[in-house]
XYZ file of C-alpha atoms in Angstrom:
517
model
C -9.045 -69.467 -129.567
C -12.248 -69.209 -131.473
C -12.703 -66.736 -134.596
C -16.066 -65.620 -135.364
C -15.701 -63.425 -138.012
C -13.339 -62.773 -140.878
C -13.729 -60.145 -143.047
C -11.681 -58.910 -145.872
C -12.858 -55.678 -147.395
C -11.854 -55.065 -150.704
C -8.819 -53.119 -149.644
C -7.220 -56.855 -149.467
C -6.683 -56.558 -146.187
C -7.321 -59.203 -143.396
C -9.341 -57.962 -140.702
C -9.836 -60.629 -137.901
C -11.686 -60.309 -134.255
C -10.016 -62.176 -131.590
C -12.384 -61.489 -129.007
C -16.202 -63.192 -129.206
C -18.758 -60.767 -129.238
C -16.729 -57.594 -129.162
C -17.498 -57.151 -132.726
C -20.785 -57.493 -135.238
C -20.336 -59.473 -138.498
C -20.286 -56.165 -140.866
C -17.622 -54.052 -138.602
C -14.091 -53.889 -139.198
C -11.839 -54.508 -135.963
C -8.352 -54.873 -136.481
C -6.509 -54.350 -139.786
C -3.561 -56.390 -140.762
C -2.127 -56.187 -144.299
C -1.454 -58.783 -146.535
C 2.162 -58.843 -147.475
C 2.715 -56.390 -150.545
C 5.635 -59.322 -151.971
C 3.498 -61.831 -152.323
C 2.006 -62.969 -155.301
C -1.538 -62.920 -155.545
C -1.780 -67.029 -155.624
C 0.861 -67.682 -152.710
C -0.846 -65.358 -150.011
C -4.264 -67.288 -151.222
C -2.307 -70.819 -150.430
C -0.899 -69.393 -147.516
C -4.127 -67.799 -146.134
C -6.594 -70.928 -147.123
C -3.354 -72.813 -144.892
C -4.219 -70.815 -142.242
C -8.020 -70.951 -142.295
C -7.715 -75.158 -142.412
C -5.216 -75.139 -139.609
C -6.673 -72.482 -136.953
C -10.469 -71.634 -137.560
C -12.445 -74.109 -136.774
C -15.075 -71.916 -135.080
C -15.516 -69.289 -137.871
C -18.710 -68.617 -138.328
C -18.482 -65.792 -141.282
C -16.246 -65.545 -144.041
C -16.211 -62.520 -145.920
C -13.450 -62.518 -148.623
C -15.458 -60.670 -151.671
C -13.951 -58.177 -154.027
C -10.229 -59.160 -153.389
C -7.248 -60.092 -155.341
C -7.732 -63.979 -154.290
C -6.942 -66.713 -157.051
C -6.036 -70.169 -157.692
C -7.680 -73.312 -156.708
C -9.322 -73.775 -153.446
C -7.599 -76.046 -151.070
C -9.864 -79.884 -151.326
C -9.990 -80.169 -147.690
C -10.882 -76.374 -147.176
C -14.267 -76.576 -145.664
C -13.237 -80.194 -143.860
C -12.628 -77.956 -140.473
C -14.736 -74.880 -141.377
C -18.219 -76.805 -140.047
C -19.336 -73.999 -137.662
C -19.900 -71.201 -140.550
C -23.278 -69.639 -141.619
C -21.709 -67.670 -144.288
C -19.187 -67.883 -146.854
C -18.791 -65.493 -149.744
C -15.749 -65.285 -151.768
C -17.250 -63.598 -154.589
C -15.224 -61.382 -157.406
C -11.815 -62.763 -157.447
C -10.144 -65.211 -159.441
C -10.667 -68.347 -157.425
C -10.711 -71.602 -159.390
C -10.823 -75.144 -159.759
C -13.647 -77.486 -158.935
C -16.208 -76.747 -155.922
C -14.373 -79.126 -153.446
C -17.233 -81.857 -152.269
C -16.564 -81.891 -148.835
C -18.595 -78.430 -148.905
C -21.359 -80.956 -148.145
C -19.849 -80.730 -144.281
C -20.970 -77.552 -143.590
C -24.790 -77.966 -142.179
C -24.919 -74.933 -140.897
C -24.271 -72.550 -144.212
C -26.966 -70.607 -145.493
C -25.219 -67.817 -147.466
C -23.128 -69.368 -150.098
C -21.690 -66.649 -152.277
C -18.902 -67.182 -155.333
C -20.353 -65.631 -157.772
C -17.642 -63.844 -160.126
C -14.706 -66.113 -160.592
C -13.440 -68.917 -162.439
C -14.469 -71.705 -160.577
C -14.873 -75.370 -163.085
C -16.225 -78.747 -162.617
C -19.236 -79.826 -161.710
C -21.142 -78.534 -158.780
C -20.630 -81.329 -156.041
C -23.916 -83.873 -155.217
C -22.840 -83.184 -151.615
C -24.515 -79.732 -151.609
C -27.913 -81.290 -151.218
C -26.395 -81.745 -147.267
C -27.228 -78.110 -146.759
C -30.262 -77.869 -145.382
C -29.946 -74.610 -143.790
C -29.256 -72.338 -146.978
C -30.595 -69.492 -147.838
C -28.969 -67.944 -149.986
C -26.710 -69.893 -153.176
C -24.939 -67.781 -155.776
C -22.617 -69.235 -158.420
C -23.036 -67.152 -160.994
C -20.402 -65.762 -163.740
C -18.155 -69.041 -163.484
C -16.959 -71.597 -165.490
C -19.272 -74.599 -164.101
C -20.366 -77.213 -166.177
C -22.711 -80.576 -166.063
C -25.724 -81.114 -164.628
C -27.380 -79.608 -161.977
C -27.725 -82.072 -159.352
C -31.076 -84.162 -158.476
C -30.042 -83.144 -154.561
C -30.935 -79.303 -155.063
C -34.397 -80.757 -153.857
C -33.072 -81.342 -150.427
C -32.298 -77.459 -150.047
C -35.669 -76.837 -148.441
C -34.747 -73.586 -146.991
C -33.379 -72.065 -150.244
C -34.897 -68.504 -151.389
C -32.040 -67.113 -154.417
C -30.804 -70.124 -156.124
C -28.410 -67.933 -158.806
C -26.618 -70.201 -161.650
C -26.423 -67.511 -164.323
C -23.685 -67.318 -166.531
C -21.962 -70.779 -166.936
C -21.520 -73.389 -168.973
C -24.090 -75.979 -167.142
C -26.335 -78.552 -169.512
C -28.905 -81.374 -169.102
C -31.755 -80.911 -167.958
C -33.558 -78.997 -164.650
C -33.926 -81.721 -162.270
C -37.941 -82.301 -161.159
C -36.686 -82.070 -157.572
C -36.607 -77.950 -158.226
C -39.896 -78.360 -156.998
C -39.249 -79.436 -153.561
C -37.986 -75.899 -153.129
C -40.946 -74.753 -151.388
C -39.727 -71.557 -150.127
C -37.577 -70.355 -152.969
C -38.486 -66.833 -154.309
C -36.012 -66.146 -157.373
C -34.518 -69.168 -160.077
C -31.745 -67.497 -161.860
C -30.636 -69.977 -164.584
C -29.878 -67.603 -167.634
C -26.956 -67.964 -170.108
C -26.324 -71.080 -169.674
C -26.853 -74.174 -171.584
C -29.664 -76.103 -169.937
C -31.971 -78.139 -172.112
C -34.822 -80.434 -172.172
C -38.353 -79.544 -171.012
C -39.554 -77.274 -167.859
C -40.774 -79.577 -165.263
C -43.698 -79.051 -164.690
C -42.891 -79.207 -160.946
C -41.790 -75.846 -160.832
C -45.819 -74.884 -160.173
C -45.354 -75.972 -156.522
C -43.213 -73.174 -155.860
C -45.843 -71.079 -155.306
C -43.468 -68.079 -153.051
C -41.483 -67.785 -156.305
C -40.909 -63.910 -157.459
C -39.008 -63.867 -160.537
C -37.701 -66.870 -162.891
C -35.329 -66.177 -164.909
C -34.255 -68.791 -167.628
C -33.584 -66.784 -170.901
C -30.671 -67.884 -173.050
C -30.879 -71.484 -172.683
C -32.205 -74.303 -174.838
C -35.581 -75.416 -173.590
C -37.861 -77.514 -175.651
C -41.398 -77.943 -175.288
C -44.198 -76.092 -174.125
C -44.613 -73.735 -171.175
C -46.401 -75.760 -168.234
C -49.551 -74.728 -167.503
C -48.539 -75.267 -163.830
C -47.243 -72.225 -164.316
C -50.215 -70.592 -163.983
C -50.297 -71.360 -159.504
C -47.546 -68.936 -159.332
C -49.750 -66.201 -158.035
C -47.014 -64.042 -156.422
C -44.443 -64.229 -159.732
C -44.063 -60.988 -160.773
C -41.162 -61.617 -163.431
C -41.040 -64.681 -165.929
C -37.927 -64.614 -168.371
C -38.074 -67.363 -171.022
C -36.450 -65.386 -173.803
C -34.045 -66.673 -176.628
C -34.802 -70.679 -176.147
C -36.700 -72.981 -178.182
C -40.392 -73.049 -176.546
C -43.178 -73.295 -178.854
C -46.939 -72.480 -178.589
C -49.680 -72.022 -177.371
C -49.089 -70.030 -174.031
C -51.364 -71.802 -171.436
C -53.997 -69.797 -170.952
C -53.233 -70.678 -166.988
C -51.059 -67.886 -167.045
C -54.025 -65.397 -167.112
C -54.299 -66.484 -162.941
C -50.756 -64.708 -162.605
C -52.261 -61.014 -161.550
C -48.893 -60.447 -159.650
C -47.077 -60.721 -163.103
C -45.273 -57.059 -164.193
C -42.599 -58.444 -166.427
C -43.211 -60.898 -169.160
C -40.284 -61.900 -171.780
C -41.090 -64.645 -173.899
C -39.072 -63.183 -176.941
C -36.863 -65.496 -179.864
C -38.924 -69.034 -179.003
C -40.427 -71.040 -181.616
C -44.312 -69.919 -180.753
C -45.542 -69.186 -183.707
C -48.437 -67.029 -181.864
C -49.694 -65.578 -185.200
C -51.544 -63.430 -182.420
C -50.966 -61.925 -178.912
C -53.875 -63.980 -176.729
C -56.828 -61.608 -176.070
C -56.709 -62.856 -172.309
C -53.370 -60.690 -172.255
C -55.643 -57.826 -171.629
C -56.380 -59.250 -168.318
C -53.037 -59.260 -166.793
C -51.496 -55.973 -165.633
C -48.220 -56.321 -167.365
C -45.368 -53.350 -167.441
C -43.280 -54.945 -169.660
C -44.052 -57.095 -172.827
C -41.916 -58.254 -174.727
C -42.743 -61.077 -177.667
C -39.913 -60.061 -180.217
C -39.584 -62.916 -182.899
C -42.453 -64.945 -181.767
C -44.211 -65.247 -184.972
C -46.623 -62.414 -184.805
C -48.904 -60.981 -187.610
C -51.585 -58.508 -188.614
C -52.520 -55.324 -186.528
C -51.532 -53.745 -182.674
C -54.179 -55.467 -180.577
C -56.408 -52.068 -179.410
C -56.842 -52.866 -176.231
C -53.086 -52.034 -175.830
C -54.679 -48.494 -175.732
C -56.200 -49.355 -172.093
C -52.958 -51.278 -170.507
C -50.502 -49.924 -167.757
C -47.542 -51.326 -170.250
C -44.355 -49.160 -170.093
C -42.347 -51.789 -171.984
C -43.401 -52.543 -175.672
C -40.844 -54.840 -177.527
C -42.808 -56.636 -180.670
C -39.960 -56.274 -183.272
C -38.743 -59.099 -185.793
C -42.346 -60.035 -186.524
C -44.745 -59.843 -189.532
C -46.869 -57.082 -187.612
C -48.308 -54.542 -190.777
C -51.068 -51.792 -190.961
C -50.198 -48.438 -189.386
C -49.537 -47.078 -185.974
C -52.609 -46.706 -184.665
C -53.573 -43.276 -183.561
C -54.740 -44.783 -180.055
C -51.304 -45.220 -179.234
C -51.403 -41.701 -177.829
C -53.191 -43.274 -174.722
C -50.418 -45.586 -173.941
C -49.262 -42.860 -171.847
C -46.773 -45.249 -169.490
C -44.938 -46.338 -172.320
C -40.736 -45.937 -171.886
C -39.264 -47.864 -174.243
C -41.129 -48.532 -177.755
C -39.589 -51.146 -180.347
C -41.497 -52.304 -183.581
C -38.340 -52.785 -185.644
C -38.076 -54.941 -188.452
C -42.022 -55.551 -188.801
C -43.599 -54.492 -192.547
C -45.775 -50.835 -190.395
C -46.680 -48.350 -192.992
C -47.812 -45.181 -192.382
C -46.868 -41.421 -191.389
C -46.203 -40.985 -187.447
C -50.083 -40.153 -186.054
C -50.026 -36.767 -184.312
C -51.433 -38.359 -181.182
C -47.559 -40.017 -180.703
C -46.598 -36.276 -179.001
C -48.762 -37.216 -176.352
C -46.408 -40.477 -174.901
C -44.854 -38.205 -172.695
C -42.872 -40.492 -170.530
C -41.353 -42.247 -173.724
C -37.261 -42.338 -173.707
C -36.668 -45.414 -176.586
C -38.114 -45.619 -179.720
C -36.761 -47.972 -182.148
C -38.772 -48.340 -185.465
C -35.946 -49.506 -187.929
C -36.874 -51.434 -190.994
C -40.529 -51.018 -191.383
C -41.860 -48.623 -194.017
C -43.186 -45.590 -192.477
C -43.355 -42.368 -194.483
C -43.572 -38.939 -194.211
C -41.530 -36.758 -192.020
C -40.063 -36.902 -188.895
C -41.596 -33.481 -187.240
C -43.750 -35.617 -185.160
C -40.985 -37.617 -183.431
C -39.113 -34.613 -182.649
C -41.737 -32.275 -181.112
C -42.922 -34.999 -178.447
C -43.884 -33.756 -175.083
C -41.848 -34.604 -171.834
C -43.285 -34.883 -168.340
C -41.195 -32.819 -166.575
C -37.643 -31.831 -166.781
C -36.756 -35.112 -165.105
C -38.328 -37.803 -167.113
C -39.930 -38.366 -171.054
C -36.930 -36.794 -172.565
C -35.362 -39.014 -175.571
C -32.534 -41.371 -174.792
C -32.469 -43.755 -178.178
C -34.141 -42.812 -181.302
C -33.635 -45.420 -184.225
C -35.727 -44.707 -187.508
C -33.229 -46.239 -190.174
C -34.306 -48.078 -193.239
C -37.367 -46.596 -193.231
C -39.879 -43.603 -195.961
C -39.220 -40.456 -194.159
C -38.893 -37.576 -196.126
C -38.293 -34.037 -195.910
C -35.561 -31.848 -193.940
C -34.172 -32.870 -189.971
C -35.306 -29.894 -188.332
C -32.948 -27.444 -187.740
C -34.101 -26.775 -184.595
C -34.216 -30.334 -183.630
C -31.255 -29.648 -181.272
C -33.055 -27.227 -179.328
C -36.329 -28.973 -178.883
C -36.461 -29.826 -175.069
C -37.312 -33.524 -175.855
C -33.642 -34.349 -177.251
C -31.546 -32.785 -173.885
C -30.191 -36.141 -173.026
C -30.551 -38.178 -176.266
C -27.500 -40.181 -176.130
C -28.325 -42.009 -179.790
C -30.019 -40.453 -182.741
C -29.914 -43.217 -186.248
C -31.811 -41.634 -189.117
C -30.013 -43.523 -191.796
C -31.509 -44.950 -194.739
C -34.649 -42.819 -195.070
C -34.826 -40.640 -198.595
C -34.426 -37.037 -196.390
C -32.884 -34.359 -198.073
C -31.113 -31.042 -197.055
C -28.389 -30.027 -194.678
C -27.427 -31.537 -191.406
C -28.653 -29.069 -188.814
C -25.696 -27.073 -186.917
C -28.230 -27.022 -183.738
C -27.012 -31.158 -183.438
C -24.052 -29.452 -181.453
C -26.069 -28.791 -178.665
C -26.453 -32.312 -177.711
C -23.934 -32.521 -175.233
C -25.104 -36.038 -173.923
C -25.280 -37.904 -177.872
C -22.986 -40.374 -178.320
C -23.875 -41.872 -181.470
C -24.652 -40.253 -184.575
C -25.715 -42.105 -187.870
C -27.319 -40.142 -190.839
C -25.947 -42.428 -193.935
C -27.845 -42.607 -197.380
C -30.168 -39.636 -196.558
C -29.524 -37.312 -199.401
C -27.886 -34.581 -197.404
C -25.657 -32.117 -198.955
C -23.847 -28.908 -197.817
C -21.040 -28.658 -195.442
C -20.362 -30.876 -192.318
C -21.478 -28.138 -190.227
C -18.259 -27.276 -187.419
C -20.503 -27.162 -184.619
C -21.107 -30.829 -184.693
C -17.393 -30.283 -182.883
C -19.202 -29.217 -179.745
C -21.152 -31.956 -179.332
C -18.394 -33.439 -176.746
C -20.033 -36.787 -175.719
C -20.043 -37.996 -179.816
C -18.108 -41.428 -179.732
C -19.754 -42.541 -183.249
C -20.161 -40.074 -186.415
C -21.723 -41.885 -189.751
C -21.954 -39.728 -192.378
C -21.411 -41.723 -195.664
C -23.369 -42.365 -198.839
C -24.635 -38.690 -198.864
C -23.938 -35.706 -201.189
C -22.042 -33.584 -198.520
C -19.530 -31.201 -199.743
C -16.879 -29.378 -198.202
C -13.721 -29.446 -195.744
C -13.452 -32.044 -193.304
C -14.111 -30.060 -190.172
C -10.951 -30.105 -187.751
C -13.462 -29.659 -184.830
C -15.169 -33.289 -185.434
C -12.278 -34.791 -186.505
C -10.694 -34.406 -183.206
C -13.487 -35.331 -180.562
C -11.912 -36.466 -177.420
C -13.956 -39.993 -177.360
C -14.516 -40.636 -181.149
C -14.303 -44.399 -182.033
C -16.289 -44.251 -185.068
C -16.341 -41.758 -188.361
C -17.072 -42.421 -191.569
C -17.797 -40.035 -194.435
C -17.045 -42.210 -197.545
C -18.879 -41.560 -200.747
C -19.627 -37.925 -200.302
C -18.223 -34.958 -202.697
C -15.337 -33.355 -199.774
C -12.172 -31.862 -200.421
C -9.443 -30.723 -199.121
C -6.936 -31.911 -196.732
C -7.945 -34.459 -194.316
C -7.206 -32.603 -190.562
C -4.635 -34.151 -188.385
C -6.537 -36.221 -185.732
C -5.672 -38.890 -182.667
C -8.459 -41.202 -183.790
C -7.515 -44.436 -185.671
C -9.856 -44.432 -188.533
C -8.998 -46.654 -191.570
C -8.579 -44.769 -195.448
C -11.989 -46.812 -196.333
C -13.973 -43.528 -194.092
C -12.283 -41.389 -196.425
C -13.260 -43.659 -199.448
C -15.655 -42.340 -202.678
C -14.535 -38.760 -202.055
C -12.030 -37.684 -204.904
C -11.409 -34.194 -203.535
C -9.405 -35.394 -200.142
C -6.122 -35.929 -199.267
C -4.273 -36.315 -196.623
C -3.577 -39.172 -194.060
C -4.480 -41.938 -194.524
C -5.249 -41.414 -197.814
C -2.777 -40.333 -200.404
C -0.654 -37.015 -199.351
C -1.573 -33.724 -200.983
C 0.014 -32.519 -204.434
C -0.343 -28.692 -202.994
């Protein structure tokens, strides 16, 4: 009797069709349960038993999103030569990749991502010349990748991400003429980038950050004309770029952040490509903004942990796609230009540890497009010269509806915090320390539900410890040490160590010492 199709949804239940044809690969005919006694690492013996002894003529196996663990029977796939797709991704399979996978010619989805599979992956897989499809991500694999990935000729995701694999990428990648997306991130892959890789000229996206590549980027590179991401972040590439890569007009996404490039400069030829996201963080820049940034379509801007200076240029009020803004940790100096209320589709602005000054009006009273995007998620303006009082109203101002982070520590600010910060019902995080504030911890901070983070030390606040903040349902985080409070410190669910309490002689209470009265 021949089984097509096997699918087990992620109920954990077997469904099986008996009867050829009578079902397609996606519907669920008849439902059997696994037996409920059975540990999870029997039934998967017992059921892999079953597979070698009766299916020979499976052609889909479907066991994703299950309960499944333990090794993976050696001679599993010996009698499973008929299927076109096997995916036993998110469980807890492990063990090595048995070799005899090599056997089955006809795969071409290969699916295991998510489990805890070891060893090596097997030289046999080159045999499958009929894949499509190859995922082995979020494993435990180590070694090399093998030389006979060149033989899969028909191969369009090859997914590695997230394992423990070394060496080198063998020069056979390039024989991989139809491949559209290399997924090789977090891993441990060293040596050079062959050069080979510019054959693949159907490729979409590489993605290869969080490795340790040496070298240069190819030039090759630059024949890619349909990649439209390239992800060589956190490795150990160093400069120039090729100026090949100015032929890449499909390119949106470019990450080439924490190499060894040294770029001094972003190329002018940059200007040429119609990027949406940038991002050269730690890559050795210096000087000004380039100003024909004022002309791009970018909507990603990350350029922090460089030696960028000057001030913000008022032009950046014409890079009206930008999203998501970071120029932390650079040495900018200057107020906020007035034009910056014009990004109106900006969410994420980080500008930590730079040296702008005067006050923070600007960032607050930004425009939104509509009610549905432009409204702040992330604001991050610690360690910086702003001066002067946080609005009041700041909690009102349409702009901050959703802001789910607001960090304004470290800046010499002065005056109370402003009662209206209650009204952000989506703000998680909360961080004003060392900002010269003083008056009470205003009560209504209570109402701000969402709040999993509250920083308020190093300031001159005064007061009772409000019950209502105390006692947020989600907070993690609280600290009001080295502040002038008093009085008893409220009963609350929260673990939160004396040190929060520190610096402020006027408390009492758990966990600091009990009160005398």
């Amino acid at each position: 009797m021949a089984f097509p199709v096997i699918l087990i949804p992620s109920s954990g239940r077997v469904v099986n069709a008996t009867r050829p044809g009578l079902y397609s690969d996606t519907e669920s005919p008849v439902d059997t349960s696994m037996s409920g006694e059975l540990s999870p690492f029997l039934a998967t013996y017992l059921f892999f038993n079953f597979l070698i002894s009766h299916l020979n003529q499976l052609k889909n196996l479907v066991l994703s999103n299950n309960h499944l663990s333990g090794p993976v029977r050696i001679n599993l796939f010996n009698n499973l030569t008929s299927l076109s797709q096997l995916r036993l991704s998110s469980n807890r399979l492990s063990g090595p990749i048995p070799s005899s996978i090599g056997k089955m010619v006809l795969l071409t989805n290969f699916d295991l991502h998510d489990n805890n599979f070891s060893g090596r992956i097997p030289e046999t897989i080159g045999g499958l010349k009929n894949l499509v499809y190859f995922d082995l991500s979020e494993n435990q694999i180590a070694g090399n990748i093998p030389e006979s990935i060149g033989r899969l000729r028909s191969l369009q995701l090859f997914r590695l991400s997230e394992n423990k694999l070394t060496g080198k990428i063998p020069p056979s990648i390039g024989n991989l003429g139809k491949i559209r997306n290399l997924v090789l991130e977090n891993n441990r892959l060293s040596g050079k980038l062959p050069a080979t890789i510019g054959h693949l000229i159907n490729l979409n996206g590489i993605y290869f950050s969080n490795n340790q590549f040496t070298g240069k980027i190819p030039p090759s590179f630059g024949n890619l004309k349909n990649l439209q991401s390239l992800d060589l972040s956190r490795n150990k590439l160093n400069g120039p770029i090729p100026r090949q890569l100015v032929k890449l007009q499909m390119l949106q996404d470019l990450d080439l952040s924490f190499n060894l490039l040294k770029l001094k400069t972003i190329p002018d030829w940059f200007k040429k490509l119609r990027l949406f996201r940038l991002l050269l963080a730690n890559t050795g820049l210096k000087g000004d903004l380039p100003d024909w940034f004022a002309s791009s379509s970018i909507s990603t801007l990350d350029l922090s942990s460089n030696f960028l200076t000057g001030k913000l240029p008022s032009w950046i009020g014409n890079m009206t796609n930008l999203s998501f803004l970071n120029l932390s940790n650079n040495g900018f100096h200057s107020s906020i230009p007035d034009e910056f209320k014009s990004l109106v589709l900006l969410e994420d602005v980080d500008l930590h540890k730079n040296k702008f000054s005067g006050t923070l009006k600007t960032i607050f009273l930004k425009t939104s497009e509509n009610i549905a995007r432009g409204h702040y998620r992330s604001i991050d303006l610690s360690y910086n010269m702003f001066r002067g009082h946080i609005d009041g109203n700041i909690g009102d101002e349409p702009v901050m509806e959703f802001i789910e982070t607001l960090i304004l520590s470290h800046n010499p600010l002065k005056g109370r915090i402003p009662k209206s910060i209650g009204k952000l019902s989506y703000l998680q995080a909360l961080e004003l320390v060392d900002n010269g504030l003083s008056g009470e911890i205003p009560m209504e901070l209570g109402n701000a539900k969402a709040l999993r983070t509250v920083l308020l030390s190093e300031n001159s606040l005064s007061g009772e410890i409000p019950k209502e903040v105390l006692n947020l349902e989600y907070l993690e985080k609280f600290n009001v040490s080295e502040n002038r409070l008093s009085g008893k410190i409220p009963p609350h669910k929260a673990v939160i160590p004396g040190s929060a309490f520190a610096g402020n002689p006027g408390l009492c209470g758990a966990p600091l010492s009990p009160c005398k009265h």
